[in-house]
């Protein structure tokens, strides 16, 4: 719960011209401003912003509203997320009220897990770009698959060195608590109490949730070890910040374009998502390795009612497509 006094401060601070200008180039037109609508494929400037009234509106598609409505639509956030987004922009501290000690502890634990995941995503990316093995093994793999550097950067792809504790030692040296390395699944605890890096020797695909936070990782085994290995990918286990069955890979990078195109492509795996982006198709997600389920459908429903399934042409893919179609129809 955000206290009403804080909500009032945020709404007072949020200047509609300022907020919209982060996304749209505005030109003054009399008492208002005009620009190309960010919500539809606009050829003429249909988007009008009224500083006097504190609102914006597209005269073609009708979308707009006050700064909070604009951010909700633009960032595909709910009301509270949009308020927090604006609070951050204007340097307003949001003190949530009436939390018990237990709730606060839980919140701190989640924040600590997000923090270590965020650090790890950067570490894996830096390792792949700067470490000799990272370049020779990880980067070479993505390049051999034909992925461009801009796609590697956009999806924060990386590499975990093939050593039991290369990542975890670095994390601990940076002050991250071993507990959160285990809770996030970045490390596995042995029976004797020591830990090792779960993803050692793997190409890394961070899972970024709809709110932009790194919630998990997928790791693909590389080199000769792929021969005879039936499971090429290892995923983070479910945790208090990650429920595989509720997430969709690529949702963060796709959400704006899904809303804009009012359509989403659903593909099978990580590299399908990357390949589509590389071709300029950005409204795409993968339900990587899980059967499509209701929670994932509800997540997509926030952005669009239209979905196109592109699964592999093998028996498993055809089966998944017919099953998923029935579920999508059932969820309208
Ligand atoms: Zn519009």
XYZ file of C-alpha atoms and ligand atoms in Angstrom:
333
model
C 0.000 0.000 0.000
C 1.348 3.399 -1.001
C 0.067 6.131 1.374
C -2.348 8.580 -0.249
C -0.094 11.514 0.677
C 2.722 9.946 -1.368
C 0.383 9.268 -4.302
C -0.635 12.941 -4.200
C 3.017 14.034 -4.227
C 3.775 11.817 -7.214
C 0.774 13.086 -9.171
C 1.664 16.687 -8.327
C 5.242 16.181 -9.479
C 4.483 14.337 -12.718
C 4.382 16.889 -15.516
C 2.555 15.399 -18.493
C 4.782 17.097 -21.105
C 7.884 15.907 -19.293
C 6.582 12.344 -18.895
C 5.419 11.962 -22.503
C 8.645 13.550 -23.804
C 10.578 10.546 -22.521
C 8.908 8.539 -25.291
C 7.579 10.983 -27.904
C 9.138 13.983 -29.626
C 6.697 16.811 -28.958
C 6.225 20.091 -30.804
C 4.326 23.045 -29.431
C 0.997 23.739 -31.139
C -0.710 26.717 -29.505
C -1.479 25.923 -25.880
C -0.751 22.219 -26.303
C 1.887 19.907 -27.788
C 1.674 17.374 -30.594
C 3.614 14.268 -31.576
C 3.372 10.857 -33.199
C 1.230 8.488 -31.158
C 3.360 5.793 -29.447
C 0.396 3.408 -29.245
C -0.455 2.947 -32.898
C 1.312 3.192 -36.231
C 0.875 6.932 -36.593
C 1.666 8.743 -39.854
C 0.439 12.202 -38.837
C 0.916 13.647 -35.351
C -2.331 12.491 -33.727
C -1.084 12.601 -30.175
C -1.940 15.754 -28.254
C -0.649 16.797 -24.831
C -2.317 19.481 -22.764
C -0.067 20.864 -20.013
C -2.923 22.956 -18.659
C -5.154 19.933 -18.124
C -2.325 17.509 -17.325
C -3.513 14.934 -19.819
C -2.615 13.452 -23.191
C -4.797 11.838 -25.837
C -4.518 10.268 -29.250
C -7.234 11.549 -31.558
C -6.889 8.492 -33.746
C -6.786 5.485 -31.381
C -8.148 7.238 -28.289
C -5.397 6.155 -25.896
C -3.980 8.499 -23.287
C -4.938 10.012 -19.962
C -2.991 11.468 -17.070
C 0.734 10.700 -16.514
C -0.069 7.523 -14.559
C -2.390 6.224 -17.311
C 0.220 7.070 -19.924
C 2.955 5.117 -18.086
C 0.582 2.181 -17.465
C -0.097 1.934 -21.186
C 3.436 2.712 -22.307
C 5.267 0.418 -19.902
C 2.439 -2.107 -19.593
C 2.458 -1.646 -15.838
C -0.341 -1.794 -13.313
C -1.342 1.303 -11.337
C 1.055 0.785 -8.426
C 3.976 -0.067 -10.721
C 3.304 3.078 -12.755
C 3.209 5.220 -9.594
C 6.536 3.774 -8.467
C 8.010 4.352 -11.912
C 7.040 8.037 -11.720
C 8.215 8.306 -8.103
C 11.647 7.134 -9.203
C 11.740 9.601 -12.082
C 10.983 12.481 -9.711
C 13.119 11.278 -6.803
C 10.177 10.661 -4.469
C 10.709 7.970 -1.858
C 7.834 5.529 -1.638
C 7.416 4.248 1.902
C 4.911 1.429 1.831
C 2.749 1.448 4.928
C 1.564 -1.144 7.414
C 4.050 -3.868 6.691
C 4.723 -6.394 9.402
C 8.324 -7.284 10.259
C 7.773 -10.588 8.523
C 6.597 -8.870 5.329
C 9.544 -6.509 5.434
C 11.952 -9.408 5.899
C 10.369 -11.195 2.950
C 10.618 -8.059 0.830
C 14.275 -7.630 1.758
C 14.974 -11.223 0.799
C 13.330 -10.752 -2.586
C 15.259 -7.524 -3.187
C 18.495 -9.309 -2.256
C 17.732 -12.076 -4.732
C 16.974 -9.574 -7.505
C 20.204 -7.765 -6.671
C 22.388 -10.865 -6.916
C 20.678 -11.920 -10.159
C 21.220 -8.464 -11.640
C 24.873 -8.592 -10.637
C 25.224 -12.122 -12.085
C 23.687 -11.143 -15.429
C 26.248 -8.353 -15.731
C 29.044 -10.637 -14.590
C 28.189 -13.340 -17.164
C 27.959 -10.719 -19.891
C 31.298 -9.120 -18.916
C 32.920 -12.555 -18.693
C 31.802 -13.407 -22.212
C 33.030 -10.114 -23.652
C 36.305 -9.792 -21.757
C 37.569 -13.171 -20.536
C 39.635 -15.299 -22.908
C 37.421 -18.386 -22.395
C 34.302 -16.259 -22.552
C 35.243 -15.017 -25.995
C 36.638 -18.318 -27.266
C 33.721 -20.469 -26.058
C 30.660 -18.379 -25.170
C 30.869 -15.570 -27.689
C 32.079 -18.000 -30.358
C 28.953 -20.108 -29.770
C 26.526 -17.209 -30.224
C 28.459 -15.969 -33.263
C 28.418 -19.483 -34.770
C 24.636 -19.424 -34.406
C 24.652 -16.209 -36.419
C 23.605 -13.803 -33.680
C 24.640 -10.187 -34.088
C 26.230 -8.154 -31.311
C 23.158 -5.936 -30.886
C 21.033 -9.022 -30.166
C 23.656 -10.373 -27.743
C 23.545 -7.030 -25.904
C 19.752 -6.660 -26.032
C 19.186 -10.060 -24.391
C 22.168 -9.682 -22.047
C 23.616 -13.015 -23.164
C 26.685 -14.221 -21.323
C 28.970 -17.052 -20.318
C 29.681 -18.823 -17.026
C 33.284 -20.018 -16.758
C 33.850 -23.746 -16.494
C 35.181 -23.671 -12.937
C 33.315 -24.770 -9.813
C 33.402 -21.393 -8.044
C 34.538 -18.714 -10.500
C 31.214 -16.861 -10.315
C 30.411 -17.472 -6.650
C 33.879 -16.428 -5.447
C 33.559 -13.193 -7.383
C 30.046 -12.623 -6.020
C 31.178 -13.148 -2.428
C 34.180 -10.859 -2.984
C 31.682 -8.210 -4.098
C 29.772 -8.668 -0.840
C 26.856 -10.825 -1.989
C 25.578 -13.259 0.593
C 25.990 -16.973 -0.109
C 22.399 -17.550 1.039
C 21.050 -15.603 -1.929
C 23.371 -17.338 -4.382
C 21.707 -20.578 -3.248
C 18.147 -19.191 -2.996
C 18.281 -17.861 -6.557
C 19.698 -21.162 -7.787
C 22.874 -19.575 -9.125
C 24.723 -21.985 -6.853
C 23.992 -25.495 -5.649
C 24.817 -26.576 -2.093
C 26.639 -29.889 -1.712
C 25.884 -32.299 1.125
C 29.105 -31.225 2.823
C 27.896 -27.630 2.920
C 30.130 -26.215 0.199
C 28.679 -24.682 -2.921
C 29.370 -24.769 -6.659
C 28.208 -22.718 -9.655
C 25.173 -24.358 -11.224
C 25.814 -22.961 -14.701
C 29.561 -23.561 -15.051
C 30.698 -23.908 -18.659
C 27.360 -22.739 -20.067
C 26.125 -20.028 -22.387
C 23.778 -17.875 -20.324
C 20.308 -16.532 -21.128
C 18.925 -14.259 -18.381
C 15.134 -14.333 -17.914
C 13.908 -10.783 -17.503
C 10.415 -10.508 -16.023
C 7.825 -8.073 -17.320
C 8.973 -5.460 -14.766
C 12.572 -5.577 -16.037
C 14.049 -7.607 -13.187
C 16.281 -10.631 -13.762
C 14.382 -13.502 -12.170
C 16.247 -16.552 -13.475
C 18.733 -17.930 -15.987
C 18.810 -20.564 -18.652
C 22.194 -22.130 -19.360
C 23.101 -24.091 -22.465
C 25.847 -26.668 -22.308
C 28.534 -26.099 -24.968
C 31.345 -27.900 -26.790
C 31.775 -31.657 -27.081
C 29.620 -32.322 -24.057
C 26.471 -31.692 -26.097
C 27.034 -35.082 -27.763
C 24.774 -37.632 -26.169
C 23.396 -35.097 -23.705
C 19.609 -35.103 -23.851
C 19.226 -32.018 -21.726
C 21.183 -29.241 -23.345
C 19.593 -26.564 -21.162
C 19.532 -26.145 -17.431
C 17.215 -23.597 -15.834
C 17.171 -21.866 -12.496
C 14.914 -23.779 -10.119
C 11.690 -22.156 -8.963
C 12.231 -19.714 -6.121
C 10.329 -16.983 -4.303
C 11.076 -14.656 -7.257
C 10.713 -17.148 -10.114
C 7.913 -19.499 -11.030
C 8.775 -20.987 -14.359
C 5.182 -21.814 -15.148
C 4.209 -18.130 -14.850
C 7.026 -16.566 -16.856
C 7.587 -16.106 -20.554
C 11.056 -15.694 -21.995
C 11.399 -12.417 -23.874
C 8.325 -10.710 -22.404
C 10.277 -7.660 -21.225
C 11.886 -7.077 -24.620
C 8.570 -7.729 -26.407
C 5.890 -6.029 -24.328
C 5.777 -2.646 -26.024
C 5.680 -4.156 -29.483
C 3.022 -6.704 -28.491
C 0.790 -3.850 -27.343
C 1.573 -1.774 -30.413
C 1.002 -4.616 -32.910
C -1.847 -6.031 -30.798
C -0.453 -9.496 -31.496
C 2.147 -11.864 -30.090
C 4.076 -14.757 -31.588
C 4.691 -17.700 -29.289
C 7.758 -19.780 -30.126
C 9.445 -22.728 -28.448
C 12.881 -21.642 -27.288
C 15.332 -18.891 -26.415
C 17.111 -18.888 -29.750
C 13.796 -18.692 -31.641
C 13.092 -15.444 -29.771
C 16.566 -14.092 -30.581
C 16.253 -15.038 -34.261
C 12.905 -13.249 -34.585
C 14.286 -10.062 -32.992
C 17.278 -10.227 -35.300
C 14.823 -10.201 -38.235
C 13.070 -7.156 -36.782
C 10.072 -9.009 -35.320
C 9.935 -8.010 -31.663
C 6.468 -9.099 -30.516
C 7.612 -12.591 -29.645
C 7.927 -14.715 -26.495
C 8.819 -18.323 -25.722
C 7.329 -20.614 -23.120
C 10.663 -22.427 -23.194
C 10.337 -26.000 -22.129
C 6.991 -25.835 -20.341
C 3.548 -26.556 -21.717
C 1.598 -23.333 -22.184
C -0.548 -22.721 -19.131
C -3.229 -20.375 -17.855
C -0.898 -18.070 -15.943
C 1.156 -17.428 -19.088
C -2.002 -16.808 -21.111
C -3.200 -14.295 -18.501
C 0.146 -12.504 -18.682
C -0.189 -12.153 -22.452
C -3.806 -11.073 -22.090
C -2.569 -7.837 -20.470
C -1.125 -6.867 -23.844
C -3.261 -8.444 -26.555
C -6.041 -10.890 -27.429
C -4.225 -12.164 -30.501
C -1.633 -14.910 -30.488
C 0.099 -16.885 -33.222
C 1.764 -20.148 -32.255
C 4.937 -21.072 -34.113
C 6.106 -24.390 -32.756
C 8.480 -26.906 -34.301
C 7.047 -29.051 -37.081
C 7.732 -32.298 -35.241
C 5.165 -34.471 -33.524
C 5.723 -32.842 -30.121
C 5.344 -29.358 -31.615
C 2.116 -30.236 -33.440
C 0.692 -31.804 -30.290
C 1.633 -28.727 -28.232
C 0.047 -26.419 -30.812
C -3.326 -28.196 -30.807
C -3.353 -28.428 -27.019
C -2.367 -24.760 -26.635
C -5.034 -23.671 -29.125
C -7.730 -25.326 -27.029
C -6.454 -23.542 -23.908
C -6.229 -20.165 -25.633
C -9.818 -20.478 -26.850
C -10.940 -21.508 -23.375
C -9.270 -18.377 -21.957
C -10.849 -16.261 -24.705
Zn -2.890 6.473 -31.268
